[in-house]
Amino acid sequence: MQVDVISSVIEVRSDDFVQKTVIAIDVLRATSTIVTALAHGCSSVVPVETVNQAKQLQLPEDLLGGERFCKKIAGFHFGNSPFEYMTPDIAGKRIVLTTTNGTRAIQKAQRASHVLAGSLLNASACARAAVALKRDVVILCAGTQDEFSLEDGLCAGLLIRKLEDVSNECPETNDFGAAMRLAYDSASDRLEETLLQGSNGKRLSKIGYREDVSFCSQIDRFDLVPILRDQAMIRF
Amino acid sequence: MQVDVISSVIEVRSDDFVQKTVIAIDVLRATSTIVTALAHGCSSVVPVETVNQAKQLQLPEDLLGGERFCKKIAGFHFGNSPFEYMTPDIAGKRIVLTTTNGTRAIQKAQRASHVLAGSLLNASACARAAVALKRDVVILCAGTQDEFSLEDGLCAGLLIRKLEDVSNECPETNDFGAAMRLAYDSASDRLEETLLQGSNGKRLSKIGYREDVSFCSQIDRFDLVPILRDQAMIRF
C-alpha cells in the first residue's frame, strides 16, 4: 500500500487522487467537528465552500454550521466547535457546513475513489476503513490559508502508524509522510501540549477555544468514519 | 529570533526573504558538496542554474562541477559527489557548480540580506553564523523537483536545535519548522539509516552513491559556513 501525505490544499495536483482513497484532515477543527456531529446522531454533514452555497443548499429541516476566521457565521445555527454539536437537537438532521479550510480540502478531493474525514478523534477507525477500501491512500492535510498546519501533519503521522498496525505491513510513503511519521513519534506522548503550541492552537486558545484544542487532541475518542457519498459525509 | 522553514523551492514567495538570513539546504548533495569543496581549499563556488550559464561563466582557471539526474555533466571536471572535491587539485580554484535543486535554492534566495549554505556537515557552524548575523532566519529546503525531501527537512530540524543551543533561547518557528524539529528529534540517533530510506537516499544508493549518503549524514564534520558574496559562495 502506498500512503502519500500532501502538506496543504494548495499542493494538490489534479491527478493526485485518481483511483485513490483520500483522507482529508482538518484537526482544528472541521474534520473533528464532522466526526463529532455524526457521533451525536446527525444524519449527514454536507461540506460546502461558501456561505452562499450553504444558504442555497439549505432545506427547511437542515441546520447550518460554519465559521469564518474561527467565529460563527451570522444567522447560522452552529459555529465550528465540536462542543456545539453535542446536542440532541442534531439527531436525524442534515447539517450544511462551511469552514475556511477543511471543507475546501474535502471539495478538492472529489475526484478520488473514496473520501474519508480523518482526525485524531477517529484515527484507528479511519485506518481500518482505508485498508478495507483496498486503494492506495492520499492523506490531505487541509492546512490554514494555504500554509501547513502542525496538527494536521501530526494526525497524518498517526494515521500512517495506524495503517501500519491495521495492514500488518509498513506502507510506502512519500518523503513528507515519512517526516510526519517521525514528527508524530516525537509528539505522541504530549499531543495536547504540542497542538497548543501550533499556530492554530495558539490562535484558538487566544479567542477562548482552548477546550476545543484539548478535545480535538484525543486519540480514538470515536469509532466512526465519515465518508463522502453524493456530496454529503455520512457514516461509513 | 524567528526561524521559519520552507519545504521546497516552489513554496517560496518573493517577499519571504527580505531583511532575513536564508540558510539554503540541499543535503543530497549540493550544499554538502559546497561545504566539502570549501573545506578542501577551493577559493569559491559559484552556483548557477543552467549548464550553459556554467560554461559562459567559466574563466580559464575555473573548474566546472555539476550534475543532471545525479550524473556528472559531459565535459565537466567534477560531478556533484562530495568525494570528488576532496583533492588538492581544487586548492585556490574557483568552481562553477550547477545542480538540479540546490543551486536553484541559492539563486532563489538572492533577495535575502545574507545567504548561507547549510547541511548536516556544518550545522553548528551554520547556526553560529546565523546568530552572529542578527537577522530573522528562513531555512529553505531545496527539495527535489519541487517536492519536499526528507533529508533537507531533518537538517532544518537539526538547525533549529542548534540555533536554540547557540542563541540560548527557543526561537519562534512556523508550523512546518516545529514539525521538522520533532521529526529530527525522532531520527537523530539513526540519521544515516533514515536518509537511506528517503527517496533521494534510495535513488543515490541504487546508482552507486550509497557512500555519498553516508558521508552527508555526518553532523558537524566541518567547521565552516559558505556565504554568498557577489554571486559566489565563499567561507564566512
GROMACS .gro file of C-alpha atoms in nm:
model
  472
    1MET     CA    1   0.000   0.000   0.000
    2GLN     CA    2   0.127   0.345  -0.093
    3VAL     CA    3   0.040   0.623   0.152
    4ASP     CA    4   0.134   0.974   0.043
    5VAL     CA    5   0.082   1.285   0.250
    6ILE     CA    6   0.010   1.627   0.097
    7SER     CA    7   0.101   1.921   0.319
    8SER     CA    8  -0.181   2.160   0.234
    9VAL     CA    9  -0.465   2.212  -0.011
   10ILE     CA   10  -0.256   2.439  -0.234
   11GLU     CA   11  -0.017   2.149  -0.301
   12VAL     CA   12  -0.284   1.935  -0.469
   13ARG     CA   13  -0.237   1.845  -0.834
   14SER     CA   14  -0.540   1.745  -1.036
   15ASP     CA   15  -0.434   1.383  -1.086
   16ASP     CA   16  -0.316   1.317  -0.730
   17PHE     CA   17  -0.637   1.144  -0.628
   18VAL     CA   18  -0.734   0.929  -0.925
   19GLN     CA   19  -0.815   0.573  -0.811
   20LYS     CA   20  -0.716   0.659  -0.456
   21THR     CA   21  -0.876   0.682  -0.114
   22VAL     CA   22  -0.828   1.033   0.022
   23ILE     CA   23  -0.831   1.101   0.395
   24ALA     CA   24  -0.895   1.473   0.441
   25ILE     CA   25  -0.767   1.614   0.770
   26ASP     CA   26  -0.851   1.941   0.940
   27VAL     CA   27  -0.793   1.863   1.306
   28LEU     CA   28  -0.866   2.223   1.417
   29ARG     CA   29  -1.150   2.193   1.359
   30ALA     CA   30  -1.361   2.090   1.059
   31THR     CA   31  -1.299   1.715   1.039
   32SER     CA   32  -1.300   1.681   1.420
   33THR     CA   33  -1.637   1.858   1.417
   34ILE     CA   34  -1.779   1.641   1.137
   35VAL     CA   35  -1.678   1.327   1.327
   36THR     CA   36  -1.829   1.462   1.650
   37ALA     CA   37  -2.154   1.564   1.480
   38LEU     CA   38  -2.201   1.221   1.321
   39ALA     CA   39  -2.122   1.059   1.655
   40HIS     CA   40  -2.404   1.263   1.810
   41GLY     CA   41  -2.665   1.148   1.567
   42CYS     CA   42  -2.689   1.385   1.273
   43SER     CA   43  -2.771   1.201   0.951
   44SER     CA   44  -2.510   1.372   0.734
   45VAL     CA   45  -2.282   1.672   0.700
   46VAL     CA   46  -2.266   1.849   0.364
   47PRO     CA   47  -1.938   2.038   0.328
   48VAL     CA   48  -1.959   2.346   0.105
   49GLU     CA   49  -1.706   2.617   0.028
   50THR     CA   50  -1.904   2.939   0.059
   51VAL     CA   51  -2.165   3.090   0.288
   52ASN     CA   52  -2.394   3.147  -0.010
   53GLN     CA   53  -2.370   2.784  -0.118
   54ALA     CA   54  -2.466   2.681   0.234
   55LYS     CA   55  -2.776   2.905   0.231
   56GLN     CA   56  -2.881   2.796  -0.117
   57LEU     CA   57  -2.849   2.430  -0.031
   58GLN     CA   58  -3.039   2.452   0.296
   59LEU     CA   59  -3.371   2.267   0.303
   60PRO     CA   60  -3.631   2.358   0.570
   61GLU     CA   61  -3.521   2.084   0.812
   62ASP     CA   62  -3.147   2.140   0.764
   63LEU     CA   63  -2.918   2.305   1.014
   64LEU     CA   64  -2.641   2.544   0.910
   65GLY     CA   65  -2.295   2.531   1.061
   66GLY     CA   66  -1.969   2.701   0.993
   67GLU     CA   67  -1.711   2.964   1.067
   68ARG     CA   68  -1.510   3.241   0.915
   69PHE     CA   69  -1.194   3.348   1.099
   70CYS     CA   70  -1.277   3.096   1.376
   71LYS     CA   71  -1.614   3.267   1.451
   72LYS     CA   72  -1.974   3.150   1.392
   73ILE     CA   73  -2.141   3.294   1.080
   74ALA     CA   74  -2.432   3.532   1.143
   75GLY     CA   75  -2.767   3.355   1.112
   76PHE     CA   76  -2.616   3.005   1.131
   77HIS     CA   77  -2.727   2.753   1.395
   78PHE     CA   78  -2.375   2.646   1.489
   79GLY     CA   79  -2.015   2.754   1.454
   80ASN     CA   80  -1.725   2.514   1.405
   81SER     CA   81  -1.669   2.399   1.763
   82PRO     CA   82  -1.727   2.026   1.818
   83PHE     CA   83  -1.893   2.109   2.153
   84GLU     CA   84  -2.180   2.284   1.974
   85TYR     CA   85  -2.271   1.959   1.800
   86MET     CA   86  -2.300   1.754   2.120
   87THR     CA   87  -2.672   1.813   2.145
   88PRO     CA   88  -2.983   1.603   2.081
   89ASP     CA   89  -3.104   1.888   1.854
   90ILE     CA   90  -2.898   1.747   1.567
   91ALA     CA   91  -3.041   1.393   1.583
   92GLY     CA   92  -3.151   1.282   1.238
   93LYS     CA   93  -3.075   1.620   1.084
   94ARG     CA   94  -2.867   1.710   0.782
   95ILE     CA   95  -2.608   1.978   0.857
   96VAL     CA   96  -2.469   2.205   0.587
   97LEU     CA   97  -2.120   2.308   0.697
   98THR     CA   98  -1.885   2.570   0.559
   99THR     CA   99  -1.542   2.628   0.710
  100THR     CA  100  -1.234   2.805   0.581
  101ASN     CA  101  -1.001   2.515   0.511
  102GLY     CA  102  -1.150   2.177   0.596
  103THR     CA  103  -1.448   2.180   0.366
  104ARG     CA  104  -1.222   2.309   0.088
  105ALA     CA  105  -0.997   2.004   0.135
  106ILE     CA  106  -1.295   1.769   0.106
  107GLN     CA  107  -1.418   1.951  -0.206
  108LYS     CA  108  -1.072   1.930  -0.362
  109ALA     CA  109  -1.067   1.555  -0.312
  110GLN     CA  110  -1.386   1.482  -0.503
  111ARG     CA  111  -1.204   1.312  -0.791
  112ALA     CA  112  -1.087   1.037  -0.556
  113SER     CA  113  -1.250   0.695  -0.550
  114HIS     CA  114  -1.333   0.748  -0.182
  115VAL     CA  115  -1.309   1.049   0.050
  116LEU     CA  116  -1.289   0.997   0.426
  117ALA     CA  117  -1.270   1.259   0.702
  118GLY     CA  118  -0.984   1.192   0.941
  119SER     CA  119  -0.891   1.343   1.276
  120LEU     CA  120  -0.714   1.236   1.591
  121LEU     CA  121  -1.061   1.155   1.731
  122ASN     CA  122  -1.120   0.872   1.482
  123ALA     CA  123  -0.771   0.769   1.369
  124SER     CA  124  -0.800   0.392   1.420
  125ALA     CA  125  -1.144   0.370   1.260
  126CYS     CA  126  -1.017   0.574   0.970
  127ALA     CA  127  -0.718   0.347   0.915
  128ARG     CA  128  -0.939   0.037   0.924
  129ALA     CA  129  -1.178   0.190   0.670
  130ALA     CA  130  -0.892   0.290   0.439
  131VAL     CA  131  -0.749  -0.063   0.447
  132ALA     CA  132  -1.096  -0.210   0.382
  133LEU     CA  133  -1.135   0.012   0.075
  134LYS     CA  134  -0.825  -0.150  -0.080
  135ARG     CA  135  -0.682   0.151  -0.262
  136ASP     CA  136  -0.364   0.347  -0.227
  137VAL     CA  137  -0.413   0.632   0.017
  138VAL     CA  138  -0.351   1.005  -0.001
  139ILE     CA  139  -0.368   1.190   0.328
  140LEU     CA  140  -0.459   1.550   0.252
  141CYS     CA  141  -0.373   1.797   0.527
  142ALA     CA  142  -0.610   2.094   0.494
  143GLY     CA  143  -0.366   2.345   0.640
  144THR     CA  144  -0.460   2.704   0.706
  145GLN     CA  145  -0.488   2.956   0.427
  146ASP     CA  146  -0.254   2.752   0.208
  147GLU     CA  147   0.003   2.702   0.485
  148PHE     CA  148   0.087   2.371   0.651
  149SER     CA  149  -0.068   2.323   0.996
  150LEU     CA  150   0.120   2.128   1.261
  151GLU     CA  151  -0.183   1.941   1.399
  152ASP     CA  152  -0.282   1.811   1.054
  153GLY     CA  153   0.071   1.684   0.995
  154LEU     CA  154   0.083   1.507   1.331
  155CYS     CA  155  -0.254   1.347   1.257
  156ALA     CA  156  -0.115   1.230   0.921
  157GLY     CA  157   0.178   1.071   1.106
  158LEU     CA  158  -0.060   0.899   1.349
  159LEU     CA  159  -0.271   0.768   1.058
  160ILE     CA  160   0.040   0.615   0.898
  161ARG     CA  161   0.119   0.441   1.227
  162LYS     CA  162  -0.241   0.314   1.249
  163LEU     CA  163  -0.232   0.198   0.886
  164GLU     CA  164   0.084   0.001   0.971
  165ASP     CA  165  -0.097  -0.164   1.262
  166VAL     CA  166  -0.410  -0.250   1.067
  167SER     CA  167  -0.246  -0.367   0.747
  168ASN     CA  168   0.038  -0.555   0.917
  169GLU     CA  169   0.287  -0.403   0.678
  170CYS     CA  170   0.492  -0.088   0.660
  171PRO     CA  171   0.322   0.120   0.392
  172GLU     CA  172   0.542   0.302   0.142
  173THR     CA  173   0.519   0.675   0.197
  174ASN     CA  174   0.649   0.984   0.022
  175ASP     CA  175   0.919   1.186   0.200
  176PHE     CA  176   0.664   1.419   0.353
  177GLY     CA  177   0.476   1.123   0.500
  178ALA     CA  178   0.800   0.983   0.642
  179ALA     CA  179   0.872   1.318   0.808
  180MET     CA  180   0.521   1.338   0.956
  181ARG     CA  181   0.552   0.986   1.097
  182LEU     CA  182   0.877   1.086   1.267
  183ALA     CA  183   0.721   1.408   1.397
  184TYR     CA  184   0.423   1.219   1.538
  185ASP     CA  185   0.654   0.971   1.712
  186SER     CA  186   0.824   1.261   1.891
  187ALA     CA  187   0.500   1.427   1.997
  188SER     CA  188   0.282   1.124   2.071
  189ASP     CA  189   0.314   1.146   2.450
  190ARG     CA  190   0.233   1.519   2.461
  191LEU     CA  191  -0.009   1.578   2.178
  192GLU     CA  192  -0.232   1.831   2.352
  193GLU     CA  193   0.065   2.042   2.458
  194THR     CA  194   0.210   2.026   2.106
  195LEU     CA  195  -0.119   2.123   1.942
  196LEU     CA  196  -0.144   2.420   2.177
  197GLN     CA  197   0.197   2.537   2.052
  198GLY     CA  198   0.097   2.529   1.684
  199SER     CA  199  -0.030   2.845   1.518
  200ASN     CA  200  -0.394   2.730   1.514
  201GLY     CA  201  -0.373   2.605   1.871
  202LYS     CA  202  -0.239   2.941   1.983
  203ARG     CA  203  -0.499   3.135   1.785
  204LEU     CA  204  -0.791   2.928   1.914
  205SER     CA  205  -0.668   2.949   2.274
  206LYS     CA  206  -0.641   3.325   2.244
  207ILE     CA  207  -1.003   3.366   2.138
  208GLY     CA  208  -1.144   3.133   2.402
  209TYR     CA  209  -1.141   2.792   2.234
  210ARG     CA  210  -0.865   2.624   2.435
  211GLU     CA  211  -1.104   2.344   2.529
  212ASP     CA  212  -1.163   2.275   2.159
  213VAL     CA  213  -0.791   2.216   2.114
  214SER     CA  214  -0.785   1.981   2.415
  215PHE     CA  215  -1.090   1.794   2.288
  216CYS     CA  216  -0.951   1.757   1.936
  217SER     CA  217  -0.620   1.624   2.079
  218GLN     CA  218  -0.782   1.300   2.193
  219ILE     CA  219  -0.691   0.985   2.001
  220ASP     CA  220  -0.971   0.743   1.909
  221ARG     CA  221  -1.246   0.909   2.107
  222PHE     CA  222  -1.494   0.793   1.840
  223ASP     CA  223  -1.519   0.469   1.646
  224LEU     CA  224  -1.665   0.604   1.325
  225VAL     CA  225  -1.556   0.730   0.985
  226PRO     CA  226  -1.728   0.993   0.776
  227ILE     CA  227  -1.727   0.904   0.405
  228LEU     CA  228  -1.839   1.125   0.116
  229ARG     CA  229  -2.146   0.999  -0.072
  230ASP     CA  230  -2.340   1.225  -0.311
  231GLN     CA  231  -2.176   1.540  -0.174
  232ALA     CA  232  -2.254   1.451   0.189
  233MET     CA  233  -2.040   1.299   0.462
  234ILE     CA  234  -2.221   1.005   0.618
  235ARG     CA  235  -2.113   0.723   0.849
  236PHE     CA  236  -1.909   0.460   0.666
  237MET     CA  237   1.452   3.527   1.674
  238GLN     CA  238   1.200   3.398   1.421
  239VAL     CA  239   1.307   3.086   1.231
  240ASP     CA  240   1.074   2.977   0.952
  241VAL     CA  241   1.125   2.670   0.739
  242ILE     CA  242   1.011   2.650   0.375
  243SER     CA  243   0.954   2.296   0.248
  244SER     CA  244   1.078   2.333  -0.110
  245VAL     CA  245   1.183   2.592  -0.364
  246ILE     CA  246   0.838   2.603  -0.524
  247GLU     CA  247   0.692   2.729  -0.194
  248VAL     CA  248   0.898   3.049  -0.198
  249ARG     CA  249   0.714   3.382  -0.219
  250SER     CA  250   0.901   3.685  -0.344
  251ASP     CA  251   0.895   3.872  -0.012
  252ASP     CA  252   0.984   3.576   0.211
  253PHE     CA  253   1.349   3.671   0.234
  254VAL     CA  254   1.353   4.048   0.271
  255GLN     CA  255   1.578   4.154   0.561
  256LYS     CA  256   1.638   3.789   0.650
  257THR     CA  257   1.926   3.544   0.665
  258VAL     CA  258   1.848   3.247   0.443
  259ILE     CA  259   2.006   2.908   0.506
  260ALA     CA  260   1.971   2.708   0.184
  261ILE     CA  261   1.979   2.330   0.234
  262ASP     CA  262   2.032   2.056  -0.020
  263VAL     CA  263   2.180   1.776   0.189
  264LEU     CA  264   2.187   1.533  -0.105
  265ARG     CA  265   2.403   1.676  -0.233
  266ALA     CA  266   2.468   2.035  -0.345
  267THR     CA  267   2.518   2.215  -0.016
  268SER     CA  268   2.708   1.920   0.134
  269THR     CA  269   2.934   1.935  -0.170
  270ILE     CA  270   2.985   2.312  -0.150
  271VAL     CA  271   3.084   2.280   0.217
  272THR     CA  272   3.321   1.993   0.138
  273ALA     CA  273   3.480   2.179  -0.154
  274LEU     CA  274   3.546   2.491   0.055
  275ALA     CA  275   3.686   2.272   0.333
  276HIS     CA  276   3.931   2.129   0.081
  277GLY     CA  277   4.070   2.461  -0.025
  278CYS     CA  278   3.881   2.594  -0.325
  279SER     CA  279   3.852   2.972  -0.316
  280SER     CA  280   3.481   2.991  -0.401
  281VAL     CA  281   3.188   2.804  -0.552
  282VAL     CA  282   2.964   2.989  -0.797
  283PRO     CA  283   2.618   2.830  -0.809
  284VAL     CA  284   2.438   2.870  -1.143
  285GLU     CA  285   2.113   2.726  -1.269
  286THR     CA  286   2.196   2.601  -1.618
  287VAL     CA  287   2.478   2.416  -1.793
  288ASN     CA  288   2.509   2.700  -2.043
  289GLN     CA  289   2.545   2.958  -1.768
  290ALA     CA  290   2.822   2.748  -1.617
  291LYS     CA  291   3.011   2.731  -1.947
  292GLN     CA  292   2.966   3.103  -2.019
  293LEU     CA  293   3.089   3.200  -1.676
  294GLN     CA  294   3.397   2.975  -1.681
  295LEU     CA  295   3.729   3.158  -1.683
  296PRO     CA  296   4.044   2.972  -1.795
  297GLU     CA  297   4.148   2.875  -1.441
  298ASP     CA  298   3.799   2.777  -1.326
  299LEU     CA  299   3.676   2.423  -1.271
  300LEU     CA  300   3.329   2.312  -1.373
  301GLY     CA  301   3.116   2.091  -1.149
  302GLY     CA  302   2.763   1.969  -1.158
  303GLU     CA  303   2.506   1.703  -1.227
  304ARG     CA  304   2.185   1.635  -1.407
  305PHE     CA  305   1.977   1.339  -1.286
  306CYS     CA  306   2.250   1.259  -1.031
  307LYS     CA  307   2.517   1.213  -1.304
  308LYS     CA  308   2.821   1.423  -1.398
  309ILE     CA  309   2.770   1.657  -1.694
  310ALA     CA  310   2.973   1.576  -2.008
  311GLY     CA  311   3.289   1.786  -2.031
  312PHE     CA  312   3.277   1.897  -1.667
  313HIS     CA  313   3.566   1.836  -1.427
  314PHE     CA  314   3.350   1.707  -1.143
  315GLY     CA  315   3.003   1.579  -1.074
  316ASN     CA  316   2.810   1.651  -0.753
  317SER     CA  317   2.966   1.395  -0.520
  318PRO     CA  318   3.149   1.549  -0.223
  319PHE     CA  319   3.420   1.283  -0.262
  320GLU     CA  320   3.523   1.428  -0.598
  321TYR     CA  321   3.612   1.757  -0.429
  322MET     CA  322   3.847   1.604  -0.172
  323THR     CA  323   4.151   1.665  -0.388
  324PRO     CA  324   4.443   1.911  -0.382
  325ASP     CA  325   4.351   1.993  -0.746
  326ILE     CA  326   4.087   2.237  -0.626
  327ALA     CA  327   4.318   2.438  -0.398
  328GLY     CA  328   4.277   2.809  -0.469
  329LYS     CA  329   4.044   2.746  -0.762
  330ARG     CA  330   3.701   2.890  -0.834
  331ILE     CA  331   3.441   2.620  -0.907
  332VAL     CA  332   3.133   2.692  -1.116
  333LEU     CA  333   2.864   2.449  -1.000
  334THR     CA  334   2.526   2.365  -1.146
  335THR     CA  335   2.295   2.112  -0.984
  336THR     CA  336   1.927   2.041  -1.024
  337ASN     CA  337   1.786   2.173  -0.699
  338GLY     CA  338   2.049   2.310  -0.464
  339THR     CA  339   2.188   2.585  -0.683
  340ARG     CA  340   1.830   2.686  -0.769
  341ALA     CA  341   1.756   2.730  -0.399
  342ILE     CA  342   2.058   2.956  -0.356
  343GLN     CA  343   1.959   3.159  -0.663
  344LYS     CA  344   1.604   3.197  -0.531
  345ALA     CA  345   1.736   3.336  -0.205
  346GLN     CA  346   1.932   3.623  -0.358
  347ARG     CA  347   1.696   3.889  -0.223
  348ALA     CA  348   1.788   3.796   0.132
  349SER     CA  349   2.027   4.006   0.339
  350HIS     CA  350   2.254   3.702   0.371
  351VAL     CA  351   2.255   3.358   0.211
  352LEU     CA  352   2.433   3.068   0.383
  353ALA     CA  353   2.470   2.708   0.266
  354GLY     CA  354   2.362   2.460   0.532
  355SER     CA  355   2.400   2.084   0.560
  356LEU     CA  356   2.433   1.825   0.832
  357LEU     CA  357   2.810   1.852   0.780
  358ASN     CA  358   2.826   2.212   0.904
  359ALA     CA  359   2.512   2.254   1.117
  360SER     CA  360   2.671   2.403   1.430
  361ALA     CA  361   2.889   2.646   1.235
  362CYS     CA  362   2.586   2.749   1.034
  363ALA     CA  363   2.377   2.816   1.344
  364ARG     CA  364   2.658   3.025   1.496
  365ALA     CA  365   2.691   3.229   1.177
  366ALA     CA  366   2.315   3.287   1.157
  367VAL     CA  367   2.303   3.412   1.516
  368ALA     CA  368   2.605   3.638   1.452
  369LEU     CA  369   2.427   3.793   1.153
  370LYS     CA  370   2.144   3.908   1.385
  371ARG     CA  371   1.851   3.869   1.147
  372ASP     CA  372   1.545   3.651   1.146
  373VAL     CA  373   1.619   3.326   0.967
  374VAL     CA  374   1.448   3.140   0.684
  375ILE     CA  375   1.563   2.784   0.629
  376LEU     CA  376   1.496   2.696   0.266
  377CYS     CA  377   1.482   2.325   0.191
  378ALA     CA  378   1.575   2.276  -0.174
  379GLY     CA  379   1.369   1.963  -0.218
  380THR     CA  380   1.373   1.761  -0.537
  381GLN     CA  381   1.189   1.875  -0.845
  382ASP     CA  382   0.953   2.085  -0.638
  383GLU     CA  383   0.884   1.809  -0.387
  384PHE     CA  384   0.989   1.809  -0.022
  385SER     CA  385   1.295   1.593   0.054
  386LEU     CA  386   1.322   1.415   0.388
  387GLU     CA  387   1.692   1.483   0.443
  388ASP     CA  388   1.651   1.858   0.392
  389GLY     CA  389   1.366   1.865   0.644
  390LEU     CA  390   1.569   1.672   0.903
  391CYS     CA  391   1.860   1.910   0.852
  392ALA     CA  392   1.621   2.203   0.907
  393GLY     CA  393   1.511   2.042   1.234
  394LEU     CA  394   1.874   1.998   1.341
  395LEU     CA  395   1.950   2.361   1.255
  396ILE     CA  396   1.662   2.478   1.475
  397ARG     CA  397   1.803   2.269   1.763
  398LYS     CA  398   2.149   2.418   1.703
  399LEU     CA  399   2.004   2.772   1.687
  400GLU     CA  400   1.841   2.705   2.025
  401ASP     CA  401   2.176   2.598   2.168
  402VAL     CA  402   2.369   2.894   2.029
  403SER     CA  403   2.116   3.166   2.100
  404ASN     CA  404   2.015   3.035   2.443
  405GLU     CA  405   1.651   3.085   2.359
  406CYS     CA  406   1.380   2.884   2.191
  407PRO     CA  407   1.334   3.052   1.852
  408GLU     CA  408   0.979   3.105   1.729
  409THR     CA  409   0.913   2.883   1.429
  410ASN     CA  410   0.633   2.837   1.182
  411ASP     CA  411   0.433   2.513   1.199
  412PHE     CA  412   0.648   2.348   0.936
  413GLY     CA  413   0.962   2.427   1.137
  414ALA     CA  414   0.801   2.284   1.451
  415ALA     CA  415   0.721   1.963   1.263
  416MET     CA  416   1.076   1.935   1.129
  417ARG     CA  417   1.221   1.982   1.477
  418LEU     CA  418   1.001   1.698   1.604
  419ALA     CA  419   1.097   1.480   1.306
  420TYR     CA  420   1.467   1.543   1.366
  421ASP     CA  421   1.431   1.455   1.735
  422SER     CA  422   1.289   1.115   1.634
  423ALA     CA  423   1.559   1.042   1.378
  424SER     CA  424   1.864   1.194   1.548
  425ASP     CA  425   2.008   0.862   1.668
  426ARG     CA  426   1.973   0.695   1.327
  427LEU     CA  427   2.024   0.970   1.073
  428GLU     CA  428   2.216   0.769   0.815
  429GLU     CA  429   1.958   0.490   0.816
  430THR     CA  430   1.676   0.745   0.784
  431LEU     CA  431   1.844   0.927   0.497
  432LEU     CA  432   1.887   0.598   0.317
  433GLN     CA  433   1.511   0.544   0.342
  434GLY     CA  434   1.422   0.879   0.184
  435SER     CA  435   1.356   0.897  -0.189
  436ASN     CA  436   1.691   1.064  -0.268
  437GLY     CA  437   1.877   0.825  -0.040
  438LYS     CA  438   1.721   0.530  -0.219
  439ARG     CA  439   1.787   0.676  -0.564
  440LEU     CA  440   2.151   0.757  -0.490
  441SER     CA  441   2.213   0.414  -0.335
  442LYS     CA  442   2.066   0.246  -0.638
  443ILE     CA  443   2.303   0.420  -0.879
  444GLY     CA  444   2.614   0.358  -0.669
  445TYR     CA  445   2.632   0.660  -0.442
  446ARG     CA  446   2.547   0.497  -0.109
  447GLU     CA  447   2.873   0.627   0.037
  448ASP     CA  448   2.769   0.982  -0.053
  449VAL     CA  449   2.456   0.940   0.159
  450SER     CA  450   2.661   0.806   0.450
  451PHE     CA  451   2.910   1.090   0.420
  452CYS     CA  452   2.639   1.357   0.403
  453SER     CA  453   2.470   1.208   0.715
  454GLN     CA  454   2.755   1.320   0.941
  455ILE     CA  455   2.680   1.605   1.180
  456ASP     CA  456   2.941   1.881   1.217
  457ARG     CA  457   3.214   1.718   1.015
  458PHE     CA  458   3.330   2.066   0.907
  459ASP     CA  459   3.354   2.391   1.100
  460LEU     CA  460   3.284   2.633   0.817
  461VAL     CA  461   2.996   2.817   0.657
  462PRO     CA  462   2.963   2.912   0.291
  463ILE     CA  463   2.812   3.259   0.247
  464LEU     CA  464   2.705   3.422  -0.079
  465ARG     CA  465   2.909   3.728  -0.182
  466ASP     CA  466   2.892   3.871  -0.536
  467GLN     CA  467   2.727   3.555  -0.673
  468ALA     CA  468   2.989   3.324  -0.520
  469MET     CA  469   2.985   3.111  -0.207
  470ILE     CA  470   3.295   3.180  -0.001
  471ARG     CA  471   3.397   3.095   0.356
  472PHE     CA  472   3.217   3.315   0.610
   0.00000   0.00000   0.00000
